[in-house]
PDB file of C-alpha atoms in Angstrom:
ATOM      1  CA  UNK A  12    -143.221 -44.754 250.840  1.00 63.00           C
ATOM      2  CA  UNK A  13    -141.497 -42.551 248.816  1.00 65.00           C
ATOM      3  CA  UNK A  14    -138.755 -41.911 251.119  1.00 70.00           C
ATOM      4  CA  UNK A  15    -138.694 -45.786 251.825  1.00 73.00           C
ATOM      5  CA  UNK A  16    -138.200 -46.933 248.066  1.00 73.00           C
ATOM      6  CA  UNK A  17    -135.657 -44.324 247.606  1.00 73.00           C
ATOM      7  CA  UNK A  18    -133.377 -45.529 250.475  1.00 78.00           C
ATOM      8  CA  UNK A  19    -134.157 -49.217 249.578  1.00 75.00           C
ATOM      9  CA  UNK A  20    -132.524 -48.562 246.198  1.00 72.00           C
ATOM     10  CA  UNK A  21    -129.475 -46.503 247.433  1.00 80.00           C
ATOM     11  CA  UNK A  22    -128.700 -49.655 249.182  1.00 79.00           C
ATOM     12  CA  UNK A  23    -130.135 -52.412 246.466  1.00 82.00           C
ATOM     13  CA  UNK A  24    -128.348 -50.789 243.591  1.00 92.00           C
ATOM     14  CA  UNK A  25    -125.624 -53.535 242.297  1.00 94.00           C
ATOM     15  CA  UNK A  26    -122.444 -51.354 243.209  1.00 94.00           C
ATOM     16  CA  UNK A  27    -123.798 -50.385 246.692  1.00 94.00           C
ATOM     17  CA  UNK A  28    -125.043 -53.882 247.450  1.00 94.00           C
ATOM     18  CA  UNK A  29    -121.164 -55.184 246.568  1.00 95.00           C
ATOM     19  CA  UNK A  30    -120.016 -52.761 248.909  1.00 95.00           C
ATOM     20  CA  UNK A  31    -122.514 -53.845 251.504  1.00 95.00           C
ATOM     21  CA  UNK A  32    -121.325 -57.093 251.165  1.00 95.00           C
ATOM     22  CA  UNK A  33    -117.786 -56.663 251.239  1.00 95.00           C
ATOM     23  CA  UNK A  34    -118.302 -54.561 254.204  1.00 95.00           C
ATOM     24  CA  UNK A  35    -120.238 -57.373 255.994  1.00 96.00           C
ATOM     25  CA  UNK A  36    -117.219 -60.198 254.970  1.00 96.00           C
ATOM     26  CA  UNK A  37    -114.772 -57.779 256.448  1.00 94.00           C
ATOM     27  CA  UNK A  38    -116.775 -57.626 260.092  1.00 96.00           C
ATOM     28  CA  UNK A  39    -117.440 -61.288 259.783  1.00 94.00           C
ATOM     29  CA  UNK A  40    -113.465 -61.807 259.038  1.00 94.00           C
ATOM     30  CA  UNK A  41    -112.685 -59.609 262.094  1.00 94.00           C
ATOM     31  CA  UNK A  42    -115.061 -61.312 264.517  1.00 93.00           C
ATOM     32  CA  UNK A  43    -113.372 -64.717 263.493  1.00 92.00           C
ATOM     33  CA  UNK A  44    -116.424 -65.968 261.194  1.00 94.00           C
ATOM     34  CA  UNK A  45    -114.129 -66.949 258.136  1.00 91.00           C
ATOM     35  CA  UNK A  46    -116.529 -69.426 256.441  1.00 93.00           C
ATOM     36  CA  UNK A  47    -119.232 -66.295 256.419  1.00 93.00           C
ATOM     37  CA  UNK A  48    -116.369 -63.880 255.426  1.00 94.00           C
ATOM     38  CA  UNK A  49    -115.303 -66.132 252.505  1.00 95.00           C
ATOM     39  CA  UNK A  50    -118.798 -66.608 251.400  1.00 96.00           C
ATOM     40  CA  UNK A  51    -119.953 -62.760 251.175  1.00 96.00           C
ATOM     41  CA  UNK A  52    -116.615 -61.874 249.665  1.00 95.00           C
ATOM     42  CA  UNK A  53    -116.958 -64.381 247.074  1.00 96.00           C
ATOM     43  CA  UNK A  54    -120.345 -63.365 246.095  1.00 97.00           C
ATOM     44  CA  UNK A  55    -119.396 -59.615 245.948  1.00 96.00           C
ATOM     45  CA  UNK A  56    -116.588 -60.547 243.243  1.00 97.00           C
ATOM     46  CA  UNK A  57    -119.102 -62.711 241.392  1.00 97.00           C
ATOM     47  CA  UNK A  58    -121.568 -59.868 241.476  1.00 97.00           C
ATOM     48  CA  UNK A  59    -118.897 -57.576 240.689  1.00 97.00           C
ATOM     49  CA  UNK A  60    -117.866 -59.560 237.438  1.00 98.00           C
ATOM     50  CA  UNK A  61    -121.394 -59.954 236.483  1.00 97.00           C
ATOM     51  CA  UNK A  62    -122.033 -56.407 236.593  1.00 97.00           C
ATOM     52  CA  UNK A  63    -119.071 -54.933 235.005  1.00 98.00           C
ATOM     53  CA  UNK A  64    -117.628 -57.326 232.702  1.00 98.00           C
ATOM     54  CA  UNK A  65    -120.634 -59.444 231.290  1.00 98.00           C
ATOM     55  CA  UNK A  66    -123.646 -58.352 229.060  1.00 97.00           C
ATOM     56  CA  UNK A  67    -125.970 -59.315 231.791  1.00 97.00           C
ATOM     57  CA  UNK A  68    -127.314 -56.006 232.359  1.00 97.00           C
ATOM     58  CA  UNK A  69    -127.756 -55.293 228.599  1.00 98.00           C
ATOM     59  CA  UNK A  70    -129.929 -58.611 228.338  1.00 98.00           C
ATOM     60  CA  UNK A  71    -132.058 -57.708 231.265  1.00 98.00           C
ATOM     61  CA  UNK A  72    -132.771 -54.470 229.869  1.00 98.00           C
ATOM     62  CA  UNK A  73    -133.298 -55.733 226.290  1.00 98.00           C
ATOM     63  CA  UNK A  74    -136.232 -58.105 227.900  1.00 98.00           C
ATOM     64  CA  UNK A  75    -138.032 -55.099 229.230  1.00 98.00           C
ATOM     65  CA  UNK A  76    -137.462 -53.018 225.929  1.00 98.00           C
ATOM     66  CA  UNK A  77    -138.773 -55.916 223.880  1.00 98.00           C
ATOM     67  CA  UNK A  78    -141.784 -56.731 225.730  1.00 97.00           C
ATOM     68  CA  UNK A  79    -144.156 -53.741 224.133  1.00 97.00           C
ATOM     69  CA  UNK A  80    -143.141 -52.877 220.587  1.00 96.00           C
ATOM     70  CA  UNK A  81    -143.945 -49.250 218.830  1.00 95.00           C
ATOM     71  CA  UNK A  82    -146.935 -49.384 216.871  1.00 94.00           C
ATOM     72  CA  UNK A  83    -146.935 -48.547 213.200  1.00 92.00           C
ATOM     73  CA  UNK A  84    -148.868 -45.672 213.759  1.00 90.00           C
ATOM     74  CA  UNK A  85    -150.844 -43.700 215.960  1.00 92.00           C
ATOM     75  CA  UNK A  86    -154.874 -43.095 215.503  1.00 87.00           C
ATOM     76  CA  UNK A  87    -155.774 -40.041 213.409  1.00 85.00           C
ATOM     77  CA  UNK A  88    -157.806 -38.916 216.143  1.00 88.00           C
ATOM     78  CA  UNK A  89    -155.666 -38.876 219.138  1.00 94.00           C
ATOM     79  CA  UNK A  90    -156.650 -36.765 221.635  1.00 95.00           C
ATOM     80  CA  UNK A  91    -153.667 -36.875 224.280  1.00 97.00           C
ATOM     81  CA  UNK A  92    -150.048 -37.709 224.163  1.00 98.00           C
ATOM     82  CA  UNK A  93    -149.055 -38.443 227.894  1.00 98.00           C
ATOM     83  CA  UNK A  94    -145.293 -37.612 228.907  1.00 98.00           C
ATOM     84  CA  UNK A  95    -143.996 -39.250 232.002  1.00 97.00           C
ATOM     85  CA  UNK A  96    -141.381 -37.219 233.481  1.00 95.00           C
ATOM     86  CA  UNK A  97    -137.828 -38.098 234.200  1.00 93.00           C
ATOM     87  CA  UNK A  98    -136.047 -36.141 231.224  1.00 95.00           C
ATOM     88  CA  UNK A  99    -134.701 -33.117 232.381  1.00 93.00           C
ATOM     89  CA  UNK A 100    -131.914 -32.446 234.319  1.00 93.00           C
ATOM     90  CA  UNK A 101    -133.560 -30.387 236.768  1.00 90.00           C
ATOM     91  CA  UNK A 102    -130.744 -29.400 239.651  1.00 91.00           C
ATOM     92  CA  UNK A 103    -128.686 -28.258 237.102  1.00 92.00           C
ATOM     93  CA  UNK A 104    -131.508 -26.109 235.297  1.00 91.00           C
ATOM     94  CA  UNK A 105    -131.903 -24.698 238.637  1.00 88.00           C
ATOM     95  CA  UNK A 106    -128.351 -23.684 238.685  1.00 92.00           C
ATOM     96  CA  UNK A 107    -127.544 -22.850 235.515  1.00 94.00           C
ATOM     97  CA  UNK A 108    -130.784 -22.227 233.723  1.00 90.00           C
ATOM     98  CA  UNK A 109    -131.544 -23.124 230.225  1.00 92.00           C
ATOM     99  CA  UNK A 110    -133.099 -26.532 229.465  1.00 93.00           C
ATOM    100  CA  UNK A 111    -131.113 -30.045 230.249  1.00 94.00           C
ATOM    101  CA  UNK A 112    -132.109 -33.072 228.860  1.00 95.00           C
ATOM    102  CA  UNK A 113    -130.620 -36.254 230.259  1.00 95.00           C
ATOM    103  CA  UNK A 114    -130.502 -39.912 228.682  1.00 95.00           C
ATOM    104  CA  UNK A 115    -134.073 -40.445 228.793  1.00 96.00           C
ATOM    105  CA  UNK A 116    -134.839 -36.677 227.103  1.00 96.00           C
ATOM    106  CA  UNK A 117    -136.247 -38.850 223.942  1.00 97.00           C
ATOM    107  CA  UNK A 118    -139.543 -38.709 225.928  1.00 97.00           C
ATOM    108  CA  UNK A 119    -139.725 -35.353 225.365  1.00 97.00           C
ATOM    109  CA  UNK A 120    -138.191 -35.148 221.905  1.00 97.00           C
ATOM    110  CA  UNK A 121    -140.489 -37.734 220.160  1.00 97.00           C
ATOM    111  CA  UNK A 122    -143.517 -36.009 222.422  1.00 97.00           C
ATOM    112  CA  UNK A 123    -142.728 -32.895 220.548  1.00 97.00           C
ATOM    113  CA  UNK A 124    -142.763 -34.399 217.270  1.00 97.00           C
ATOM    114  CA  UNK A 125    -146.145 -36.105 217.737  1.00 97.00           C
ATOM    115  CA  UNK A 126    -147.453 -32.779 219.112  1.00 97.00           C
ATOM    116  CA  UNK A 127    -146.185 -31.296 215.840  1.00 96.00           C
ATOM    117  CA  UNK A 128    -148.013 -34.371 213.867  1.00 95.00           C
ATOM    118  CA  UNK A 129    -151.249 -34.127 215.823  1.00 96.00           C
ATOM    119  CA  UNK A 130    -151.939 -30.529 216.402  1.00 95.00           C
ATOM    120  CA  UNK A 131    -155.262 -31.146 218.042  1.00 95.00           C
ATOM    121  CA  UNK A 132    -154.292 -33.649 220.596  1.00 97.00           C
ATOM    122  CA  UNK A 133    -153.467 -32.437 224.263  1.00 97.00           C
ATOM    123  CA  UNK A 134    -150.265 -32.927 226.050  1.00 98.00           C
ATOM    124  CA  UNK A 135    -150.401 -34.072 229.629  1.00 98.00           C
ATOM    125  CA  UNK A 136    -146.759 -33.937 231.323  1.00 97.00           C
ATOM    126  CA  UNK A 137    -146.741 -36.049 234.680  1.00 96.00           C
ATOM    127  CA  UNK A 138    -143.631 -35.401 236.727  1.00 92.00           C
ATOM    128  CA  UNK A 139    -143.012 -33.630 240.014  1.00 87.00           C
ATOM    129  CA  UNK A 140    -139.794 -33.165 241.671  1.00 76.00           C
ATOM    130  CA  UNK A 141    -138.364 -36.721 242.681  1.00 66.00           C
ATOM    131  CA  UNK A 142    -135.183 -35.630 244.412  1.00 68.00           C
ATOM    132  CA  UNK A 143    -134.619 -36.019 248.019  1.00 62.00           C
ATOM    133  CA  UNK A 144    -134.867 -32.328 248.851  1.00 61.00           C
ATOM    134  CA  UNK A 145    -137.829 -31.405 246.856  1.00 64.00           C
ATOM    135  CA  UNK A 146    -136.885 -28.017 246.114  1.00 76.00           C
ATOM    136  CA  UNK A 147    -136.706 -28.420 242.678  1.00 76.00           C
ATOM    137  CA  UNK A 148    -139.091 -27.732 239.402  1.00 82.00           C
ATOM    138  CA  UNK A 149    -140.129 -31.356 238.106  1.00 89.00           C
ATOM    139  CA  UNK A 150    -140.592 -31.931 234.672  1.00 92.00           C
ATOM    140  CA  UNK A 151    -144.202 -30.722 234.356  1.00 92.00           C
ATOM    141  CA  UNK A 152    -142.951 -27.532 235.282  1.00 93.00           C
ATOM    142  CA  UNK A 153    -140.447 -27.263 233.139  1.00 94.00           C
ATOM    143  CA  UNK A 154    -141.866 -28.951 230.057  1.00 94.00           C
ATOM    144  CA  UNK A 155    -143.999 -25.683 229.651  1.00 94.00           C
ATOM    145  CA  UNK A 156    -140.574 -23.645 228.754  1.00 94.00           C
ATOM    146  CA  UNK A 157    -139.214 -26.306 226.408  1.00 95.00           C
ATOM    147  CA  UNK A 158    -142.537 -26.643 224.384  1.00 96.00           C
ATOM    148  CA  UNK A 159    -143.064 -23.029 224.355  1.00 95.00           C
ATOM    149  CA  UNK A 160    -139.582 -22.524 223.040  1.00 95.00           C
ATOM    150  CA  UNK A 161    -140.524 -25.312 219.614  1.00 96.00           C
ATOM    151  CA  UNK A 162    -144.019 -23.287 219.401  1.00 95.00           C
ATOM    152  CA  UNK A 163    -146.400 -25.302 221.289  1.00 96.00           C
ATOM    153  CA  UNK A 164    -149.325 -23.262 222.734  1.00 95.00           C
ATOM    154  CA  UNK A 165    -149.437 -23.291 226.432  1.00 94.00           C
ATOM    155  CA  UNK A 166    -153.267 -23.765 226.317  1.00 96.00           C
ATOM    156  CA  UNK A 167    -152.159 -27.265 224.994  1.00 97.00           C
ATOM    157  CA  UNK A 168    -150.406 -28.204 227.927  1.00 97.00           C
ATOM    158  CA  UNK A 169    -151.873 -29.922 230.981  1.00 97.00           C
ATOM    159  CA  UNK A 170    -149.225 -30.134 233.625  1.00 96.00           C
ATOM    160  CA  UNK A 171    -149.388 -32.795 236.326  1.00 95.00           C
ATOM    161  CA  UNK A 172    -146.874 -31.529 238.798  1.00 93.00           C
ATOM    162  CA  UNK A 173    -146.974 -33.592 242.102  1.00 93.00           C
ATOM    163  CA  UNK A 174    -146.320 -37.167 241.182  1.00 93.00           C
ATOM    164  CA  UNK A 175    -142.839 -38.538 242.465  1.00 91.00           C
ATOM    165  CA  UNK A 176    -143.238 -42.110 241.308  1.00 93.00           C
ATOM    166  CA  UNK A 177    -144.792 -44.359 238.408  1.00 95.00           C
ATOM    167  CA  UNK A 178    -147.717 -44.811 240.376  1.00 94.00           C
ATOM    168  CA  UNK A 179    -148.112 -41.472 241.544  1.00 95.00           C
ATOM    169  CA  UNK A 180    -147.785 -40.505 237.862  1.00 96.00           C
ATOM    170  CA  UNK A 181    -150.762 -43.114 236.655  1.00 96.00           C
ATOM    171  CA  UNK A 182    -152.773 -42.005 239.422  1.00 96.00           C
ATOM    172  CA  UNK A 183    -152.800 -38.020 238.988  1.00 96.00           C
ATOM    173  CA  UNK A 184    -152.929 -38.400 235.102  1.00 97.00           C
ATOM    174  CA  UNK A 185    -156.375 -40.406 235.711  1.00 96.00           C
ATOM    175  CA  UNK A 186    -157.971 -37.863 237.629  1.00 96.00           C
ATOM    176  CA  UNK A 187    -156.490 -35.027 235.073  1.00 97.00           C
ATOM    177  CA  UNK A 188    -157.948 -36.989 232.435  1.00 96.00           C
ATOM    178  CA  UNK A 189    -161.315 -37.260 234.109  1.00 96.00           C
ATOM    179  CA  UNK A 190    -161.272 -33.806 234.764  1.00 96.00           C
ATOM    180  CA  UNK A 191    -160.607 -32.784 231.116  1.00 96.00           C
ATOM    181  CA  UNK A 192    -162.781 -35.559 229.399  1.00 95.00           C
ATOM    182  CA  UNK A 193    -159.793 -36.807 227.600  1.00 94.00           C
ATOM    183  CA  UNK A 194    -159.396 -40.468 226.383  1.00 90.00           C
ATOM    184  CA  UNK A 195    -157.740 -42.259 223.188  1.00 92.00           C
ATOM    185  CA  UNK A 196    -154.258 -41.036 224.482  1.00 96.00           C
ATOM    186  CA  UNK A 197    -150.609 -42.028 223.494  1.00 97.00           C
ATOM    187  CA  UNK A 198    -148.091 -42.954 226.404  1.00 98.00           C
ATOM    188  CA  UNK A 199    -144.440 -41.648 226.149  1.00 98.00           C
ATOM    189  CA  UNK A 200    -142.007 -43.331 228.333  1.00 98.00           C
ATOM    190  CA  UNK A 201    -138.608 -45.051 227.993  1.00 98.00           C
ATOM    191  CA  UNK A 202    -138.772 -48.233 226.302  1.00 98.00           C
ATOM    192  CA  UNK A 203    -137.674 -50.196 229.269  1.00 98.00           C
ATOM    193  CA  UNK A 204    -140.068 -48.402 231.747  1.00 98.00           C
ATOM    194  CA  UNK A 205    -143.153 -49.244 229.220  1.00 98.00           C
ATOM    195  CA  UNK A 206    -144.060 -52.324 230.535  1.00 98.00           C
ATOM    196  CA  UNK A 207    -144.699 -51.176 234.701  1.00 97.00           C
ATOM    197  CA  UNK A 208    -146.123 -48.069 233.028  1.00 98.00           C
ATOM    198  CA  UNK A 209    -148.526 -50.079 231.047  1.00 97.00           C
ATOM    199  CA  UNK A 210    -149.650 -52.597 233.820  1.00 97.00           C
ATOM    200  CA  UNK A 211    -150.504 -49.567 236.192  1.00 97.00           C
ATOM    201  CA  UNK A 212    -152.627 -47.419 233.742  1.00 97.00           C
ATOM    202  CA  UNK A 213    -154.591 -50.673 232.864  1.00 95.00           C
ATOM    203  CA  UNK A 214    -155.227 -51.637 236.413  1.00 96.00           C
ATOM    204  CA  UNK A 215    -156.542 -47.908 236.919  1.00 96.00           C
ATOM    205  CA  UNK A 216    -158.550 -48.389 233.900  1.00 95.00           C
ATOM    206  CA  UNK A 217    -156.892 -46.002 231.646  1.00 94.00           C
ATOM    207  CA  UNK A 218    -156.538 -47.338 227.933  1.00 92.00           C
ATOM    208  CA  UNK A 219    -153.622 -46.064 225.851  1.00 96.00           C
ATOM    209  CA  UNK A 220    -151.773 -46.637 223.136  1.00 96.00           C
ATOM    210  CA  UNK A 221    -148.069 -47.434 224.298  1.00 97.00           C
ATOM    211  CA  UNK A 222    -145.255 -45.508 222.307  1.00 98.00           C
ATOM    212  CA  UNK A 223    -141.806 -46.411 223.740  1.00 98.00           C
ATOM    213  CA  UNK A 224    -138.835 -44.256 223.402  1.00 98.00           C
ATOM    214  CA  UNK A 225    -135.241 -43.914 224.882  1.00 97.00           C
ATOM    215  CA  UNK A 226    -134.031 -47.562 223.678  1.00 97.00           C
ATOM    216  CA  UNK A 227    -130.704 -48.346 225.221  1.00 97.00           C
ATOM    217  CA  UNK A 228    -129.943 -51.747 223.529  1.00 97.00           C
ATOM    218  CA  UNK A 229    -129.645 -52.769 220.126  1.00 95.00           C
ATOM    219  CA  UNK A 230    -132.231 -55.371 220.478  1.00 95.00           C
ATOM    220  CA  UNK A 231    -130.405 -58.655 219.539  1.00 94.00           C
ATOM    221  CA  UNK A 232    -127.626 -58.385 222.268  1.00 95.00           C
ATOM    222  CA  UNK A 233    -126.536 -61.913 223.527  1.00 96.00           C
ATOM    223  CA  UNK A 234    -125.538 -63.202 227.129  1.00 96.00           C
ATOM    224  CA  UNK A 235    -121.586 -63.300 227.589  1.00 97.00           C
ATOM    225  CA  UNK A 236    -118.432 -61.631 228.653  1.00 96.00           C
ATOM    226  CA  UNK A 237    -118.044 -57.809 228.064  1.00 96.00           C
ATOM    227  CA  UNK A 238    -114.861 -56.352 228.660  1.00 96.00           C
ATOM    228  CA  UNK A 239    -114.870 -53.441 226.647  1.00 94.00           C
ATOM    229  CA  UNK A 240    -117.146 -51.374 228.609  1.00 95.00           C
ATOM    230  CA  UNK A 241    -117.683 -51.988 232.230  1.00 97.00           C
ATOM    231  CA  UNK A 242    -118.964 -48.607 233.250  1.00 96.00           C
ATOM    232  CA  UNK A 243    -121.644 -48.870 230.829  1.00 97.00           C
ATOM    233  CA  UNK A 244    -122.547 -52.428 231.817  1.00 97.00           C
ATOM    234  CA  UNK A 245    -122.401 -51.204 235.269  1.00 97.00           C
ATOM    235  CA  UNK A 246    -125.239 -48.420 234.410  1.00 96.00           C
ATOM    236  CA  UNK A 247    -127.434 -50.721 231.948  1.00 97.00           C
ATOM    237  CA  UNK A 248    -127.446 -53.523 234.995  1.00 97.00           C
ATOM    238  CA  UNK A 249    -128.398 -50.971 237.455  1.00 96.00           C
ATOM    239  CA  UNK A 250    -131.357 -49.610 235.218  1.00 96.00           C
ATOM    240  CA  UNK A 251    -132.563 -53.124 234.406  1.00 97.00           C
ATOM    241  CA  UNK A 252    -132.324 -53.997 238.071  1.00 96.00           C
ATOM    242  CA  UNK A 253    -134.125 -51.143 239.178  1.00 95.00           C
ATOM    243  CA  UNK A 254    -137.110 -51.760 236.689  1.00 96.00           C
ATOM    244  CA  UNK A 255    -137.327 -55.290 237.512  1.00 96.00           C
ATOM    245  CA  UNK A 256    -137.132 -54.758 241.401  1.00 94.00           C
ATOM    246  CA  UNK A 257    -140.499 -52.178 240.501  1.00 94.00           C
ATOM    247  CA  UNK A 258    -142.401 -54.537 238.369  1.00 96.00           C
ATOM    248  CA  UNK A 259    -141.624 -57.511 241.391  1.00 95.00           C
ATOM    249  CA  UNK A 260    -142.915 -54.940 244.217  1.00 93.00           C
ATOM    250  CA  UNK A 261    -146.237 -53.176 242.103  1.00 94.00           C
ATOM    251  CA  UNK A 262    -147.034 -56.863 241.403  1.00 96.00           C
ATOM    252  CA  UNK A 263    -146.750 -57.887 245.055  1.00 95.00           C
ATOM    253  CA  UNK A 264    -148.702 -54.836 246.287  1.00 94.00           C
ATOM    254  CA  UNK A 265    -151.447 -55.610 243.813  1.00 95.00           C
ATOM    255  CA  UNK A 266    -151.038 -51.908 241.883  1.00 95.00           C
ATOM    256  CA  UNK A 267    -150.679 -54.360 238.517  1.00 95.00           C
ATOM    257  CA  UNK A 268    -152.525 -57.545 237.483  1.00 94.00           C
ATOM    258  CA  UNK A 269    -149.483 -59.170 236.323  1.00 95.00           C
ATOM    259  CA  UNK A 270    -145.766 -59.402 237.036  1.00 95.00           C
ATOM    260  CA  UNK A 271    -144.519 -58.547 233.475  1.00 96.00           C
ATOM    261  CA  UNK A 272    -147.128 -56.935 231.603  1.00 94.00           C
ATOM    262  CA  UNK A 273    -147.548 -56.911 227.822  1.00 87.00           C
TER     263      UNK A 273
END
């Protein structure tokens, strides 16, 4: 399932899909099927314009980010802080050493802040190696170095180092919470990823307080043309499409109760 989802997304993300449409249009043209050629090439141009030169991706991502707001505060008796992986550049770390955070680094920066504010809470980091090769340390392993660097005692950390998907994050975390007798937990992940994560945790009967981070939109963007940042627009569209696809896939497969958890 993991490899299938990786391969599917390799072809389904916007720029890859546009490339596939153009290749098919050229093949249809070579076969003399001009109507199909015009249709597919026109569709590719429309998708390319929407991806690069409009705020479509920004608005689609913003809807996800606005779905589950961050609460004013967390319970004072918080017993556990769950952090979903995906924030370390583990391939770079394997080659160069050190600690390298990517755009989702807020997950661990905020996790560190909450760990300092709630010194009695355990820290459960869920994240294995999600690469095709499977030869790098996952976020759970790398996090040990990260937290110890900032003075967090190693015994507070619970590492879940085998998961490669969000579903595996939730399922494996449930087992560790039960083994350690933990409840009343905060869940930290990117804001756009929170609806799917909360849906999975609820389906498995895990009650968490969502604590979204890593916001990538202003929260009040409007749909329209945007010629100022095509590369960023493409990135936001890709992220949004991937998350909406994940929501749909998990709902259809019965892994969440509803399509768009709140």
